CSV table of C-alpha atoms in Angstrom, one decimal:
chain,number,residue,atom,x,y,z
A,1,MET,CA,-43.0,-45.8,-31.3
A,2,ILE,CA,-45.9,-43.2,-31.4
A,3,GLU,CA,-48.7,-45.4,-31.8
A,4,LYS,CA,-51.4,-43.1,-30.4
A,5,THR,CA,-52.4,-39.7,-31.1
A,6,GLY,CA,-54.5,-36.9,-29.5
A,7,VAL,CA,-55.8,-33.1,-30.3
A,8,PHE,CA,-57.4,-31.6,-27.6
A,9,SER,CA,-58.6,-27.7,-27.6
A,10,VAL,CA,-58.5,-26.2,-24.1
A,11,VAL,CA,-61.1,-23.6,-23.6
A,12,GLY,CA,-62.4,-21.1,-21.0
A,13,ARG,CA,-63.1,-17.7,-19.7
A,14,PRO,CA,-59.8,-15.1,-20.2
A,15,ASN,CA,-58.0,-15.4,-17.2
A,16,VAL,CA,-58.8,-19.3,-16.0
A,17,GLY,CA,-55.0,-20.4,-16.3
A,18,LYS,CA,-55.8,-22.2,-20.4
A,19,SER,CA,-52.2,-21.0,-21.5
A,20,THR,CA,-50.2,-21.9,-18.1
A,21,LEU,CA,-52.3,-25.6,-18.2
A,22,THR,CA,-50.7,-25.6,-22.0
A,23,ASN,CA,-47.5,-25.1,-20.7
A,24,THR,CA,-47.6,-27.5,-17.9
A,25,LEU,CA,-48.7,-30.4,-20.0
A,26,CYS,CA,-46.6,-29.6,-22.7
A,27,GLY,CA,-43.4,-29.5,-20.4
A,28,ALA,CA,-42.4,-26.4,-22.0
A,29,LYS,CA,-43.4,-22.2,-22.3
A,30,VAL,CA,-45.3,-22.7,-25.8
A,31,ALA,CA,-47.4,-19.8,-24.4
A,32,ILE,CA,-47.3,-16.4,-22.9
A,33,VAL,CA,-48.8,-16.1,-19.6
A,34,SER,CA,-49.8,-12.7,-17.8
A,35,ASN,CA,-52.2,-11.8,-15.1
A,36,LYS,CA,-54.5,-10.1,-17.2
A,37,PRO,CA,-57.1,-11.4,-19.2
A,38,GLN,CA,-57.5,-12.0,-23.2
A,39,THR,CA,-53.3,-12.3,-22.8
A,40,THR,CA,-53.9,-15.2,-25.5
A,41,ARG,CA,-55.1,-13.6,-28.9
A,42,ASN,CA,-54.7,-16.8,-31.9
A,43,ARG,CA,-54.5,-20.3,-31.2
A,44,ILE,CA,-51.6,-21.6,-30.0
A,45,THR,CA,-50.4,-25.1,-30.4
A,46,GLY,CA,-48.2,-27.0,-27.8
A,47,VAL,CA,-47.1,-30.6,-28.5
A,48,LEU,CA,-46.2,-33.5,-26.1
A,49,SER,CA,-44.6,-36.9,-27.4
A,50,GLN,CA,-44.4,-39.1,-24.6
A,51,ASP,CA,-44.0,-42.9,-25.8
A,52,PRO,CA,-46.5,-44.6,-26.6
A,53,TYR,CA,-48.7,-41.4,-27.6
A,54,GLN,CA,-48.5,-37.5,-28.6
A,55,MET,CA,-50.8,-35.0,-27.5
A,56,VAL,CA,-51.5,-31.5,-29.4
A,57,PHE,CA,-53.1,-28.7,-27.5
A,58,LEU,CA,-54.5,-26.3,-28.8
A,59,ASP,CA,-54.5,-23.3,-26.1
A,60,THR,CA,-57.3,-20.8,-27.0
A,61,PRO,CA,-58.5,-17.0,-26.5
A,62,GLY,CA,-61.0,-16.8,-23.0
A,63,LEU,CA,-64.2,-16.8,-24.5
A,64,HIS,CA,-65.5,-12.6,-23.8
A,65,LYS,CA,-67.9,-10.6,-25.2
A,66,ALA,CA,-66.3,-8.6,-27.7
A,67,LYS,CA,-65.4,-4.9,-28.2
A,68,ASN,CA,-63.8,-4.6,-30.8
A,69,ALA,CA,-62.3,-6.5,-33.9
A,70,LEU,CA,-59.9,-8.2,-32.9
A,71,GLY,CA,-62.0,-9.3,-30.0
A,72,ASP,CA,-64.3,-10.6,-32.8
A,73,PHE,CA,-61.3,-12.5,-34.5
A,74,MET,CA,-60.5,-14.0,-31.0
A,75,VAL,CA,-64.2,-15.1,-30.1
A,76,LYS,CA,-64.2,-17.4,-33.8
A,77,VAL,CA,-60.6,-18.3,-32.7
A,78,VAL,CA,-62.9,-20.3,-29.6
A,79,ASN,CA,-65.5,-21.6,-32.0
A,80,LYS,CA,-63.5,-22.9,-34.2
A,81,THR,CA,-61.3,-25.0,-32.1
A,82,VAL,CA,-63.7,-26.4,-30.4
A,83,ALA,CA,-65.0,-27.8,-33.8
A,84,ASP,CA,-61.4,-28.9,-35.0
A,85,VAL,CA,-60.5,-31.3,-31.9
A,86,ASP,CA,-60.6,-35.2,-30.9
A,87,ALA,CA,-62.3,-33.7,-27.4
A,88,ALA,CA,-62.0,-30.4,-25.3
A,89,ILE,CA,-60.5,-29.2,-21.7
A,90,LEU,CA,-62.6,-27.5,-20.1
A,91,LEU,CA,-61.1,-24.9,-17.7
A,92,VAL,CA,-62.8,-23.4,-14.8
A,93,GLU,CA,-62.0,-21.6,-11.9
A,94,PRO,CA,-63.0,-23.4,-8.1
A,95,VAL,CA,-66.2,-21.6,-8.0
A,96,ALA,CA,-69.5,-22.3,-7.7
A,97,ARG,CA,-71.3,-20.9,-10.1
A,98,ILE,CA,-71.6,-21.8,-13.9
A,99,GLY,CA,-71.1,-18.1,-15.7
A,100,ILE,CA,-72.0,-17.0,-19.3
A,101,PRO,CA,-69.0,-17.8,-20.7
A,102,GLU,CA,-68.6,-21.5,-19.2
A,103,GLN,CA,-73.0,-22.1,-20.3
A,104,MET,CA,-71.8,-21.2,-23.9
A,105,LEU,CA,-68.8,-23.1,-24.1
A,106,ILE,CA,-70.7,-26.0,-22.3
A,107,ASP,CA,-73.6,-25.5,-25.0
A,108,ARG,CA,-71.2,-25.5,-28.0
A,109,ILE,CA,-69.6,-28.9,-26.9
A,110,LYS,CA,-72.7,-30.4,-26.6
A,111,GLY,CA,-73.6,-29.7,-30.1
A,112,GLU,CA,-70.8,-30.7,-31.1
A,113,LYS,CA,-71.1,-34.4,-29.4
A,114,MET,CA,-67.2,-34.4,-28.2
A,115,PRO,CA,-66.1,-35.5,-25.5
A,116,CYS,CA,-64.9,-33.1,-22.9
A,117,ILE,CA,-63.1,-33.0,-19.9
A,118,LEU,CA,-63.7,-30.8,-17.1
A,119,VAL,CA,-60.7,-29.7,-15.3
A,120,ILE,CA,-61.0,-27.1,-12.0
A,121,ASN,CA,-58.7,-25.2,-11.8
A,122,LYS,CA,-56.6,-23.5,-9.0
A,123,ILE,CA,-57.6,-26.0,-6.7
A,124,ASP,CA,-54.4,-24.4,-4.2
A,125,THR,CA,-56.4,-21.7,-3.3
A,126,VAL,CA,-60.0,-23.2,-2.2
A,127,GLU,CA,-60.7,-25.7,1.2
A,128,LYS,CA,-62.0,-29.5,-0.6
A,129,GLU,CA,-65.5,-28.8,1.0
A,130,GLU,CA,-66.0,-25.7,-1.7
A,131,LEU,CA,-64.4,-27.9,-4.7
A,132,LEU,CA,-66.9,-30.6,-4.2
A,133,GLU,CA,-69.8,-28.0,-4.4
A,134,VAL,CA,-68.1,-27.2,-7.7
A,135,MET,CA,-67.9,-30.4,-9.0
A,136,ALA,CA,-71.1,-31.6,-8.4
A,137,LEU,CA,-72.6,-28.4,-10.0
A,138,TYR,CA,-70.7,-28.6,-13.3
A,139,GLY,CA,-72.1,-32.4,-12.8
A,140,GLN,CA,-75.3,-31.2,-13.2
A,141,ALA,CA,-74.7,-29.5,-16.0
A,142,HIS,CA,-73.0,-31.8,-18.6
A,143,ASP,CA,-72.0,-35.3,-18.9
A,144,PHE,CA,-68.2,-34.8,-18.9
A,145,THR,CA,-65.8,-37.6,-19.6
A,146,ALA,CA,-64.4,-36.9,-16.6
A,147,VAL,CA,-63.7,-34.3,-13.9
A,148,ILE,CA,-60.1,-33.2,-12.6
A,149,PRO,CA,-58.9,-30.9,-10.1
A,150,LEU,CA,-56.0,-29.2,-10.8
A,151,SER,CA,-53.7,-26.7,-9.9
A,152,ALA,CA,-52.1,-25.5,-13.7
A,153,ARG,CA,-49.8,-23.3,-11.3
A,154,THR,CA,-48.4,-26.0,-9.3
A,155,GLY,CA,-48.8,-29.1,-11.9
A,156,GLU,CA,-51.0,-30.9,-9.2
A,157,GLY,CA,-53.1,-33.5,-10.9
A,158,LYS,CA,-51.5,-33.3,-13.9
A,159,GLN,CA,-51.0,-36.5,-14.3
A,160,GLU,CA,-54.5,-37.7,-13.7
A,161,LEU,CA,-55.4,-35.4,-16.8
A,162,LEU,CA,-53.2,-36.8,-19.0
A,163,ARG,CA,-54.1,-40.4,-18.1
A,164,GLU,CA,-57.8,-39.7,-18.8
A,165,LEU,CA,-56.6,-37.7,-22.2
A,166,GLU,CA,-54.9,-40.8,-23.2
A,167,LYS,CA,-57.8,-42.8,-23.0
A,168,LEU,CA,-59.3,-40.5,-25.7
A,169,CYS,CA,-56.3,-40.8,-28.7
A,170,MET,CA,-56.4,-43.2,-31.2
A,171,PRO,CA,-54.0,-44.8,-33.2
A,172,SER,CA,-52.3,-42.9,-35.4
A,173,PRO,CA,-48.5,-42.7,-36.5
A,174,ALA,CA,-47.0,-39.0,-34.7
A,175,LEU,CA,-48.7,-35.6,-36.2
A,176,PHE,CA,-45.3,-33.6,-35.2
A,177,PRO,CA,-41.7,-34.5,-35.1
A,178,GLU,CA,-41.2,-35.9,-32.0
A,179,GLU,CA,-38.8,-33.1,-31.2
A,180,MET,CA,-41.3,-30.4,-31.9
A,181,ILE,CA,-43.3,-28.5,-28.4
A,182,SER,CA,-44.6,-25.9,-30.8
A,183,ASP,CA,-45.6,-25.0,-34.1
A,184,GLN,CA,-44.8,-21.4,-33.8
A,185,PRO,CA,-42.4,-19.7,-35.8
A,186,GLU,CA,-39.4,-18.8,-34.2
A,187,ARG,CA,-40.6,-15.0,-34.9
A,188,GLN,CA,-43.5,-15.0,-33.5
A,189,LEU,CA,-42.4,-16.8,-30.6
A,190,VAL,CA,-40.0,-13.5,-30.1
A,191,ALA,CA,-43.0,-11.2,-31.5
A,192,GLU,CA,-45.1,-13.1,-28.2
A,193,ILE,CA,-42.2,-12.7,-25.6
A,194,ILE,CA,-41.7,-9.0,-26.0
A,195,ARG,CA,-45.4,-8.5,-25.8
A,196,GLU,CA,-46.0,-10.7,-23.0
A,197,LYS,CA,-42.7,-8.3,-20.9
A,198,MET,CA,-45.1,-5.5,-21.8
A,199,LEU,CA,-48.3,-7.5,-20.3
A,200,GLN,CA,-46.5,-7.8,-17.2
A,201,LYS,CA,-45.0,-4.5,-16.7
A,202,LEU,CA,-47.5,-2.1,-18.3
A,203,ASP,CA,-51.0,-1.3,-16.4
A,204,LYS,CA,-54.5,-0.7,-17.3
A,205,GLU,CA,-55.6,-0.7,-21.0
A,206,VAL,CA,-52.3,-0.5,-22.3
A,207,PRO,CA,-50.5,-3.6,-23.1
A,208,HIS,CA,-53.6,-4.4,-24.6
A,209,GLY,CA,-53.4,-2.4,-27.6
A,210,VAL,CA,-50.1,-3.3,-28.8
A,211,ALA,CA,-48.8,-5.6,-31.0
A,212,VAL,CA,-45.2,-6.7,-31.9
A,213,GLU,CA,-44.2,-6.6,-35.4
A,214,ILE,CA,-40.7,-8.6,-35.8
A,215,GLU,CA,-38.8,-5.6,-38.6
A,216,LYS,CA,-35.1,-7.6,-38.9
A,217,TRP,CA,-33.5,-10.8,-38.0
A,218,GLN,CA,-30.4,-11.5,-39.1
A,219,GLU,CA,-27.9,-14.4,-37.6
A,220,ARG,CA,-24.5,-13.1,-37.7
A,221,GLU,CA,-21.7,-15.5,-38.5
A,222,ASP,CA,-20.3,-14.6,-34.5
A,223,GLY,CA,-23.5,-16.6,-33.7
A,224,LEU,CA,-25.0,-13.3,-32.6
A,225,VAL,CA,-28.9,-12.8,-33.3
A,226,ALA,CA,-29.4,-9.5,-34.0
A,227,ILE,CA,-33.5,-8.6,-33.9
A,228,ASN,CA,-35.2,-5.1,-34.7
A,229,ALA,CA,-38.9,-5.4,-33.0
A,230,VAL,CA,-41.4,-3.0,-33.7
A,231,ILE,CA,-44.4,-2.1,-31.1
A,232,TYR,CA,-46.9,-0.8,-32.6
A,233,CYS,CA,-50.4,0.7,-29.8
A,234,GLU,CA,-53.0,2.8,-30.7
A,235,ARG,CA,-52.3,6.5,-29.2
A,236,LYS,CA,-49.3,8.6,-28.9
A,237,SER,CA,-50.2,9.1,-25.0
A,238,HIS,CA,-50.0,5.2,-25.0
A,239,LYS,CA,-46.5,5.4,-26.7
A,240,GLY,CA,-45.0,7.9,-24.1
A,241,ILE,CA,-46.2,5.1,-21.2
A,242,ILE,CA,-44.1,2.3,-23.0
A,243,ILE,CA,-41.2,4.4,-23.7
A,244,GLY,CA,-40.9,5.6,-19.9
A,245,LYS,CA,-38.9,8.3,-18.8
A,246,SER,CA,-35.5,8.7,-20.4
A,247,GLY,CA,-36.5,5.2,-22.5
A,248,ALA,CA,-36.2,3.3,-18.9
A,249,MET,CA,-39.2,1.4,-19.4
A,250,LEU,CA,-38.6,0.6,-23.2
A,251,LYS,CA,-35.1,-0.6,-21.8
A,252,GLU,CA,-36.7,-3.0,-19.1
A,253,ILE,CA,-39.0,-4.2,-21.5
A,254,GLY,CA,-35.9,-5.0,-23.8
A,255,SER,CA,-33.6,-6.1,-20.9
A,256,THR,CA,-36.5,-9.0,-19.7
A,257,ALA,CA,-37.3,-9.8,-23.2
A,258,ARG,CA,-33.7,-10.5,-24.2
A,259,PHE,CA,-32.7,-12.3,-21.3
A,260,GLU,CA,-35.6,-15.2,-22.2
A,261,ILE,CA,-35.3,-15.0,-26.1
A,262,GLN,CA,-31.3,-16.3,-25.7
A,263,LYS,CA,-33.0,-19.3,-23.6
A,264,LEU,CA,-35.3,-19.6,-26.8
A,265,LEU,CA,-33.0,-19.4,-29.2
A,266,ASP,CA,-29.7,-20.8,-27.1
A,267,ALA,CA,-27.5,-17.6,-28.7
A,268,LYS,CA,-26.4,-14.0,-27.7
A,269,VAL,CA,-29.2,-11.7,-28.9
A,270,HIS,CA,-29.1,-8.3,-29.8
A,271,LEU,CA,-32.2,-7.0,-29.3
A,272,GLU,CA,-33.6,-2.8,-30.3
A,273,LEU,CA,-37.1,-2.0,-29.9
A,274,TRP,CA,-39.3,1.2,-31.5
A,275,VAL,CA,-42.8,2.4,-31.1
A,276,LYS,CA,-44.3,3.6,-33.0
A,277,VAL,CA,-48.6,4.7,-32.5
A,278,LYS,CA,-51.5,3.0,-35.6
A,279,GLU,CA,-54.7,4.6,-33.9
A,280,ASP,CA,-56.9,2.3,-33.3
A,281,TRP,CA,-55.5,-0.7,-35.2
A,282,ARG,CA,-58.0,-3.9,-33.1
A,283,ASN,CA,-61.0,-2.0,-35.3
A,284,HIS,CA,-59.1,-2.5,-38.5
A,285,PRO,CA,-59.6,-5.9,-40.3
A,286,ASN,CA,-56.7,-5.1,-42.5
A,287,GLN,CA,-54.2,-4.1,-39.5
A,288,ILE,CA,-55.4,-7.2,-37.7
A,289,ARG,CA,-54.2,-9.3,-40.6
A,290,ASN,CA,-51.1,-7.8,-41.0
A,291,PHE,CA,-50.4,-8.6,-37.1
A,292,GLY,CA,-51.1,-12.6,-38.1
A,293,TYR,CA,-54.4,-12.4,-36.6
A,294,GLU,CA,-56.3,-14.1,-39.3
A,295,ASP,CA,-58.9,-16.8,-39.2
A,296,GLU,CA,-57.9,-20.2,-41.0
């Protein structure tokens, strides 16, 4: 029985491990992951229901200096999410330096007068002495509710963080059905999986300038799910890179995405990918909204 709930934003600079932490806390993949910054573009909701509590985690884009209209949208998502929750989880790297994104988030959290747990990620990459220095530095910057050293990749420190988060939960019935792990529609999850595979397989600027739209979704009587998806990129030269020589890259993206989509849907999947060009779409608010990146 769910007796108490808590809604927590997961915030930090790009590529600090917010999506990996969200997946680790939920015990399931609800957010795509890559080693490239700004992988997360929208707010992703992950849900953990574990008697007697339900925790809702809001994975956010990394706070960065926006270079286009899509970047402006992502920064707005971060700022809005910090204000809409019971507490914040500020995720930082084990580096004894408070950067501009971290200071901006600390200032915003102070302004909202909300509880905040500092999570120092990637502790498996540093020595204990370095970690103590980081903890001391952040302790001077803000009176955090708790400070948790953690590795989102290995799960070390996860239980300690959950115990601290449970203290911040309030008496309440469940906010989501207990079997739900995310509020994202299946179409959105599938589109994100396809984009994740491009982020993992393509270099430099190309994957940051792509968006994925599901054009067809047909569940056949024999149990097969037929999906047609369009990959939009910003330049004709990028289209050639995504397709690859004799279609090899597009085929590889489709093959790896289909494997994961089948696990998600628990069904056989026929996936067709097409590539189209929408010049400079990240600087056009209407195009951004068309791809589902719309501020609430």
